Tab-separated table of C-alpha atoms in Angstrom:
chain	number	residue	atom	x	y	z
A	1	UNK	CA	13.778	-98.384	-1.580
A	2	UNK	CA	13.906	-99.238	2.114
A	3	UNK	CA	13.428	-95.537	2.933
A	4	UNK	CA	10.177	-95.361	0.967
A	5	UNK	CA	8.882	-98.574	2.529
A	6	UNK	CA	9.640	-97.138	5.979
A	7	UNK	CA	7.983	-93.844	5.085
A	8	UNK	CA	4.888	-95.683	3.874
A	9	UNK	CA	4.844	-97.640	7.128
A	10	UNK	CA	4.918	-94.472	9.197
A	11	UNK	CA	2.032	-93.005	7.251
A	12	UNK	CA	0.091	-96.257	7.455
A	13	UNK	CA	0.290	-96.410	11.245
A	14	UNK	CA	-0.765	-92.790	11.562
A	15	UNK	CA	2.584	-91.394	12.682
A	16	UNK	CA	2.210	-87.695	13.503
A	17	UNK	CA	4.560	-85.293	11.760
A	18	UNK	CA	6.962	-83.291	13.882
A	19	UNK	CA	5.727	-79.691	14.354
A	20	UNK	CA	7.594	-77.114	12.337
A	21	UNK	CA	10.378	-75.327	14.155
A	22	UNK	CA	10.117	-71.637	14.852
A	23	UNK	CA	11.250	-69.233	12.148
A	24	UNK	CA	12.291	-65.611	12.283
A	25	UNK	CA	9.101	-64.754	10.389
A	26	UNK	CA	6.838	-66.414	12.962
A	27	UNK	CA	8.706	-64.646	15.768
A	28	UNK	CA	8.444	-61.299	14.004
A	29	UNK	CA	4.699	-61.739	13.467
A	30	UNK	CA	4.086	-62.094	17.216
A	31	UNK	CA	6.543	-59.363	18.162
A	32	UNK	CA	4.932	-56.899	15.736
A	33	UNK	CA	1.728	-57.183	17.731
A	34	UNK	CA	3.092	-57.283	21.277
A	35	UNK	CA	5.538	-54.384	20.865
A	36	UNK	CA	3.333	-52.189	18.695
A	37	UNK	CA	2.467	-48.583	19.531
A	38	UNK	CA	-1.200	-49.619	19.644
A	39	UNK	CA	-0.550	-51.499	22.898
A	40	UNK	CA	0.789	-48.309	24.528
A	41	UNK	CA	3.612	-50.034	26.406
A	42	UNK	CA	1.422	-52.743	28.050
A	43	UNK	CA	1.325	-51.256	31.544
A	44	UNK	CA	-0.481	-53.484	34.045
A	45	UNK	CA	-4.138	-52.517	34.313
A	46	UNK	CA	-4.185	-50.540	31.041
A	47	UNK	CA	-6.241	-50.965	27.868
A	48	UNK	CA	-3.030	-51.724	26.005
A	49	UNK	CA	-2.173	-54.787	28.067
A	50	UNK	CA	-5.789	-55.950	27.815
A	51	UNK	CA	-5.319	-55.964	24.035
A	52	UNK	CA	-2.128	-57.986	24.484
A	53	UNK	CA	-4.072	-60.451	26.635
A	54	UNK	CA	-6.708	-60.830	23.925
A	55	UNK	CA	-3.984	-61.631	21.398
A	56	UNK	CA	-2.319	-64.197	23.670
A	57	UNK	CA	-5.682	-65.854	24.295
A	58	UNK	CA	-6.255	-66.064	20.533
A	59	UNK	CA	-2.958	-67.917	20.098
A	60	UNK	CA	-3.841	-70.359	22.881
A	61	UNK	CA	-7.291	-70.972	21.385
A	62	UNK	CA	-5.889	-71.419	17.873
A	63	UNK	CA	-3.606	-74.202	19.060
A	64	UNK	CA	-6.228	-75.738	21.369
A	65	UNK	CA	-4.290	-74.988	24.546
A	66	UNK	CA	-6.769	-75.271	27.396
A	67	UNK	CA	-7.228	-72.590	30.060
A	68	UNK	CA	-5.746	-73.733	33.350
A	69	UNK	CA	-8.562	-72.141	35.341
A	70	UNK	CA	-12.171	-71.634	34.202
A	71	UNK	CA	-10.855	-69.037	31.771
A	72	UNK	CA	-7.394	-68.059	30.583
A	73	UNK	CA	-7.526	-64.939	32.753
A	74	UNK	CA	-6.234	-65.189	36.309
A	75	UNK	CA	-7.173	-61.872	37.914
A	76	UNK	CA	-4.554	-60.947	40.481
A	77	UNK	CA	-5.564	-59.948	43.985
A	78	UNK	CA	-2.521	-57.907	45.008
A	79	UNK	CA	-2.862	-54.938	42.620
A	80	UNK	CA	-5.283	-52.018	42.827
A	81	UNK	CA	-6.288	-52.022	39.154
A	82	UNK	CA	-7.832	-54.922	37.255
A	83	UNK	CA	-4.937	-56.969	35.933
A	84	UNK	CA	-4.596	-60.609	35.039
A	85	UNK	CA	-2.142	-63.334	34.163
A	86	UNK	CA	-2.909	-65.483	31.116
A	87	UNK	CA	-2.547	-69.164	32.007
A	88	UNK	CA	-2.808	-72.123	29.614
A	89	UNK	CA	-2.421	-75.862	30.122
A	90	UNK	CA	-1.281	-78.825	28.060
A	91	UNK	CA	-2.071	-81.925	30.171
A	92	UNK	CA	0.541	-84.658	30.302
A	93	UNK	CA	-0.077	-87.939	28.502
A	94	UNK	CA	1.561	-90.294	31.016
A	95	UNK	CA	-0.817	-91.696	33.625
A	96	UNK	CA	1.691	-91.049	36.450
A	97	UNK	CA	3.903	-88.192	35.270
A	98	UNK	CA	0.903	-86.069	34.210
A	99	UNK	CA	0.434	-85.285	37.898
A	100	UNK	CA	3.767	-83.410	37.891
A	101	UNK	CA	3.842	-79.914	36.399
A	102	UNK	CA	6.328	-77.679	34.611
A	103	UNK	CA	5.639	-73.934	34.519
A	104	UNK	CA	7.049	-72.124	31.475
A	105	UNK	CA	6.613	-68.391	31.902
A	106	UNK	CA	7.409	-64.793	31.049
A	107	UNK	CA	5.914	-61.428	31.941
A	108	UNK	CA	3.946	-59.692	29.216
A	109	UNK	CA	3.572	-56.299	30.907
A	110	UNK	CA	5.903	-53.327	30.554
A	111	UNK	CA	6.047	-49.748	31.877
A	112	UNK	CA	3.579	-48.045	29.514
A	113	UNK	CA	3.905	-44.332	28.749
A	114	UNK	CA	7.008	-42.619	30.065
A	115	UNK	CA	8.831	-39.305	29.874
A	116	UNK	CA	11.357	-38.967	27.094
A	117	UNK	CA	13.560	-36.321	25.569
A	118	UNK	CA	12.216	-37.325	22.152
A	119	UNK	CA	8.701	-37.048	20.759
A	120	UNK	CA	8.190	-40.749	21.455
A	121	UNK	CA	6.659	-41.481	24.861
A	122	UNK	CA	5.663	-45.137	24.395
A	123	UNK	CA	7.954	-47.673	26.067
A	124	UNK	CA	7.146	-50.534	23.706
A	125	UNK	CA	9.092	-53.134	25.688
A	126	UNK	CA	10.200	-55.231	22.725
A	127	UNK	CA	13.139	-56.814	24.520
A	128	UNK	CA	11.517	-56.354	27.936
A	129	UNK	CA	9.565	-58.542	27.656
A	130	UNK	CA	7.707	-59.059	24.425
A	131	UNK	CA	10.717	-61.202	23.534
A	132	UNK	CA	10.231	-63.555	26.477
A	133	UNK	CA	6.479	-63.653	25.909
A	134	UNK	CA	6.992	-64.539	22.243
A	135	UNK	CA	9.417	-67.293	23.235
A	136	UNK	CA	6.846	-68.820	25.573
A	137	UNK	CA	4.093	-68.574	22.944
A	138	UNK	CA	6.269	-70.263	20.330
A	139	UNK	CA	7.136	-73.050	22.768
A	140	UNK	CA	3.442	-73.415	23.590
A	141	UNK	CA	2.630	-73.689	19.882
A	142	UNK	CA	5.244	-76.396	19.434
A	143	UNK	CA	4.132	-78.566	22.344
A	144	UNK	CA	0.443	-78.099	21.569
A	145	UNK	CA	1.084	-79.598	18.146
A	146	UNK	CA	3.659	-82.204	19.219
A	147	UNK	CA	1.428	-83.677	21.952
A	148	UNK	CA	4.445	-85.543	23.289
A	149	UNK	CA	4.620	-84.236	26.875
A	150	UNK	CA	4.432	-86.809	29.644
A	151	UNK	CA	4.320	-84.175	32.387
A	152	UNK	CA	1.729	-81.429	32.324
A	153	UNK	CA	2.854	-77.987	31.127
A	154	UNK	CA	1.486	-74.683	32.390
A	155	UNK	CA	2.237	-71.745	30.090
A	156	UNK	CA	1.959	-68.571	32.160
A	157	UNK	CA	2.220	-64.980	30.944
A	158	UNK	CA	2.465	-62.714	33.972
A	159	UNK	CA	1.118	-59.242	34.521
A	160	UNK	CA	2.562	-56.613	36.900
A	161	UNK	CA	6.122	-57.915	36.929
A	162	UNK	CA	7.171	-54.306	36.578
A	163	UNK	CA	5.138	-53.488	39.712
A	164	UNK	CA	7.119	-55.898	41.890
A	165	UNK	CA	6.542	-59.421	40.513
A	166	UNK	CA	2.892	-59.143	41.575
A	167	UNK	CA	1.418	-61.393	38.892
A	168	UNK	CA	3.775	-64.293	39.527
A	169	UNK	CA	3.474	-63.919	43.296
A	170	UNK	CA	-0.289	-64.197	42.999
A	171	UNK	CA	-0.201	-67.211	40.668
A	172	UNK	CA	2.495	-69.079	42.579
A	173	UNK	CA	0.566	-68.740	45.833
A	174	UNK	CA	-2.695	-69.736	44.147
A	175	UNK	CA	-1.131	-72.880	42.696
A	176	UNK	CA	0.568	-73.671	46.002
A	177	UNK	CA	-2.772	-73.408	47.785
A	178	UNK	CA	-4.087	-75.996	45.306
A	179	UNK	CA	-1.204	-78.318	46.267
A	180	UNK	CA	0.139	-78.311	42.710
A	181	UNK	CA	2.966	-80.812	42.323
A	182	UNK	CA	5.488	-78.446	40.690
A	183	UNK	CA	8.726	-79.906	39.359
A	184	UNK	CA	10.374	-76.737	38.049
A	185	UNK	CA	9.625	-73.225	36.787
A	186	UNK	CA	11.459	-72.023	33.671
A	187	UNK	CA	11.256	-68.296	32.942
A	188	UNK	CA	12.292	-66.255	29.882
A	189	UNK	CA	13.343	-62.623	30.192
A	190	UNK	CA	14.858	-60.280	27.599
A	191	UNK	CA	16.006	-62.685	24.888
A	192	UNK	CA	15.607	-60.284	21.956
A	193	UNK	CA	19.277	-59.672	21.141
A	194	UNK	CA	22.212	-62.106	21.215
A	195	UNK	CA	25.067	-62.137	23.669
A	196	UNK	CA	28.398	-61.005	22.267
A	197	UNK	CA	31.745	-62.701	22.792
A	198	UNK	CA	30.292	-65.608	24.784
A	199	UNK	CA	30.626	-69.322	24.146
A	200	UNK	CA	27.007	-69.970	25.164
A	201	UNK	CA	23.624	-68.891	23.796
A	202	UNK	CA	21.947	-67.798	27.049
A	203	UNK	CA	22.836	-67.344	30.692
A	204	UNK	CA	20.872	-68.647	33.627
A	205	UNK	CA	20.075	-66.586	36.699
A	206	UNK	CA	20.903	-68.348	39.943
A	207	UNK	CA	23.381	-70.405	37.936
A	208	UNK	CA	25.169	-71.931	40.927
A	209	UNK	CA	21.981	-72.634	42.886
A	210	UNK	CA	20.989	-75.720	40.897
A	211	UNK	CA	22.163	-78.159	38.258
A	212	UNK	CA	19.747	-76.767	35.641
A	213	UNK	CA	22.548	-75.434	33.432
A	214	UNK	CA	24.351	-78.771	33.505
A	215	UNK	CA	21.148	-80.668	32.763
A	216	UNK	CA	20.177	-78.271	29.955
A	217	UNK	CA	23.559	-78.530	28.261
A	218	UNK	CA	23.505	-82.295	28.601
A	219	UNK	CA	20.066	-82.538	27.022
A	220	UNK	CA	21.022	-80.212	24.154
A	221	UNK	CA	24.466	-81.770	23.543
A	222	UNK	CA	25.980	-78.291	23.380
A	223	UNK	CA	26.628	-75.303	25.617
A	224	UNK	CA	23.262	-73.602	25.376
A	225	UNK	CA	23.502	-72.164	28.904
A	226	UNK	CA	26.426	-70.437	30.611
A	227	UNK	CA	27.352	-68.365	33.659
A	228	UNK	CA	27.224	-64.550	33.539
A	229	UNK	CA	29.052	-62.943	36.483
A	230	UNK	CA	26.964	-59.764	36.215
A	231	UNK	CA	23.794	-61.787	36.730
A	232	UNK	CA	25.128	-62.808	40.117
A	233	UNK	CA	26.519	-59.339	40.872
A	234	UNK	CA	23.138	-57.677	40.257
A	235	UNK	CA	21.164	-60.564	41.798
A	236	UNK	CA	19.035	-61.029	38.698
A	237	UNK	CA	17.788	-64.295	40.183
A	238	UNK	CA	15.544	-62.282	42.513
A	239	UNK	CA	14.440	-59.730	39.909
A	240	UNK	CA	12.160	-61.740	37.646
A	241	UNK	CA	9.125	-63.973	38.001
A	242	UNK	CA	11.070	-67.151	38.668
A	243	UNK	CA	11.756	-65.787	42.141
A	244	UNK	CA	8.113	-65.942	43.198
A	245	UNK	CA	8.024	-69.682	42.494
A	246	UNK	CA	11.401	-70.171	44.166
A	247	UNK	CA	10.144	-68.522	47.348
A	248	UNK	CA	6.733	-70.169	47.472
A	249	UNK	CA	7.411	-73.667	46.096
A	250	UNK	CA	11.098	-74.104	47.001
A	251	UNK	CA	11.753	-75.913	43.710
A	252	UNK	CA	14.279	-75.020	40.976
A	253	UNK	CA	12.908	-71.830	39.411
A	254	UNK	CA	15.247	-69.856	37.173
A	255	UNK	CA	15.374	-67.422	34.269
A	256	UNK	CA	16.989	-67.741	30.846
A	257	UNK	CA	18.171	-64.437	29.344
A	258	UNK	CA	20.487	-62.906	26.743
A	259	UNK	CA	20.620	-59.338	28.108
A	260	UNK	CA	23.998	-58.716	29.733
A	261	UNK	CA	24.004	-54.892	30.236
A	262	UNK	CA	26.440	-54.402	27.330
A	263	UNK	CA	24.437	-55.610	24.306
A	264	UNK	CA	21.332	-53.423	24.705
A	265	UNK	CA	21.155	-49.751	25.711
A	266	UNK	CA	17.401	-49.235	25.969
A	267	UNK	CA	16.343	-50.954	29.181
A	268	UNK	CA	13.124	-49.226	30.382
A	269	UNK	CA	13.468	-46.596	27.662
A	270	UNK	CA	11.301	-45.680	24.688
A	271	UNK	CA	14.000	-47.009	22.366
A	272	UNK	CA	13.188	-50.628	23.251
A	273	UNK	CA	11.536	-51.299	19.899
A	274	UNK	CA	11.236	-54.122	17.378
A	275	UNK	CA	13.680	-52.561	14.934
A	276	UNK	CA	16.487	-53.451	17.356
A	277	UNK	CA	15.417	-57.073	17.859
A	278	UNK	CA	17.179	-60.007	16.212
A	279	UNK	CA	14.339	-62.299	15.193
A	280	UNK	CA	16.712	-64.960	13.854
A	281	UNK	CA	18.407	-65.105	17.247
A	282	UNK	CA	15.033	-65.378	18.967
A	283	UNK	CA	13.994	-68.255	16.718
A	284	UNK	CA	17.282	-69.949	17.544
A	285	UNK	CA	16.572	-69.593	21.277
A	286	UNK	CA	13.209	-71.320	20.848
A	287	UNK	CA	14.569	-74.090	18.652
A	288	UNK	CA	17.527	-74.789	20.933
A	289	UNK	CA	15.209	-74.931	23.948
A	290	UNK	CA	12.722	-77.370	22.408
A	291	UNK	CA	14.864	-80.517	22.926
A	292	UNK	CA	15.868	-79.276	26.388
A	293	UNK	CA	12.256	-78.845	27.439
A	294	UNK	CA	11.225	-82.115	25.834
A	295	UNK	CA	13.844	-83.961	27.856
A	296	UNK	CA	12.934	-82.184	31.109
A	297	UNK	CA	9.234	-82.773	30.586
A	298	UNK	CA	9.618	-86.432	29.658
A	299	UNK	CA	12.470	-87.586	31.909
A	300	UNK	CA	11.395	-90.568	34.063
A	301	UNK	CA	12.749	-88.904	37.208
A	302	UNK	CA	13.191	-85.316	38.407
A	303	UNK	CA	16.797	-84.629	37.430
A	304	UNK	CA	16.847	-80.878	38.136
A	305	UNK	CA	17.702	-80.204	41.762
A	306	UNK	CA	18.856	-77.291	43.887
A	307	UNK	CA	22.437	-77.687	45.094
C-alpha cells in the first residue's frame, strides 16, 4: 500500500519518468543508416557524409537538442573541400555549473571508396566509427530526455578525423577562442565489438595520464574501464579526436574504445560492416556510461584531473 501511495505522490508532483535505456534495437536502427552502402563510406567532403550529417541533425532536432552555433553545422576551415562538424548543446540547469562544459564526441567520417580484392569497394566504417557516433547519439538522446545535467553538454560529431583530426582541431580551437570553460572531453572510438578475455568493458587511451579511469569505475561501482598495454604501445591517445582538445585546452581529454587489434580484422577495410557489429554490446556500453556521465556532469567539483 505504501508503494502505491508513494507512486501517486510522484505523479501528483509531476515527477519526470527516467528515460528508457538504450536497446540493441535502437542501436541497430542508427547503425543501419550510418554504415549503409548509400552513404558511400562517409568520406569527408562527400555527398555520403552530407547525408549522414542530415540524419544526425534529424536526431538532434527530434530530441530538441539545440545547435551550439547558429546551426548544427560547423564548417571547418582547415580542409579544402566543404566539410562540417555537427555540434549540439544541452545547457546545464545549475546557475553556476552551467558555465562549465563537457564535450562528448566521436568522428562520423570514414575513408569512403577504396580498392579491394572483392567486388565491394565501399568502406562502410561500421566499427570505425559509426559505432562511436551511435554511442554519442544515444547518450545525447538520454540526456535530452532526462534534463538532469547541471553542467552544459556539447555533443560533437567530427568530420575529417581520417584526414588528420582536422574536424576536432578546428572545433577545439574555435571553442578555445571563445574562452569556453571546458572541464573534460570524452571521446568514443570503435566500440562495435566487445573485448575478449578482459575483466573490463572498455579501455581508456592515455590511461596513466589522468584519474579518469579511477573516477569512472568509482562512479559506476564496477570495472567499466581498464588499461590496454597496446593502446600505450601504439600511442592511441594521440590518434583520435580527444588529442585535439588535449593539445588546445590542456584538460583531461581521452577516448573510450573496445578495439584491441585482436578482436576485429577489418580496420580501414571494406569488411567493416554492420553484420560484424554486436549491437547488444554497444547498448551495454551506452547504458554503463550513463551513470558515469551523470556523475561527471553533476559532481559539485571537477574531480577528473591530469596526473
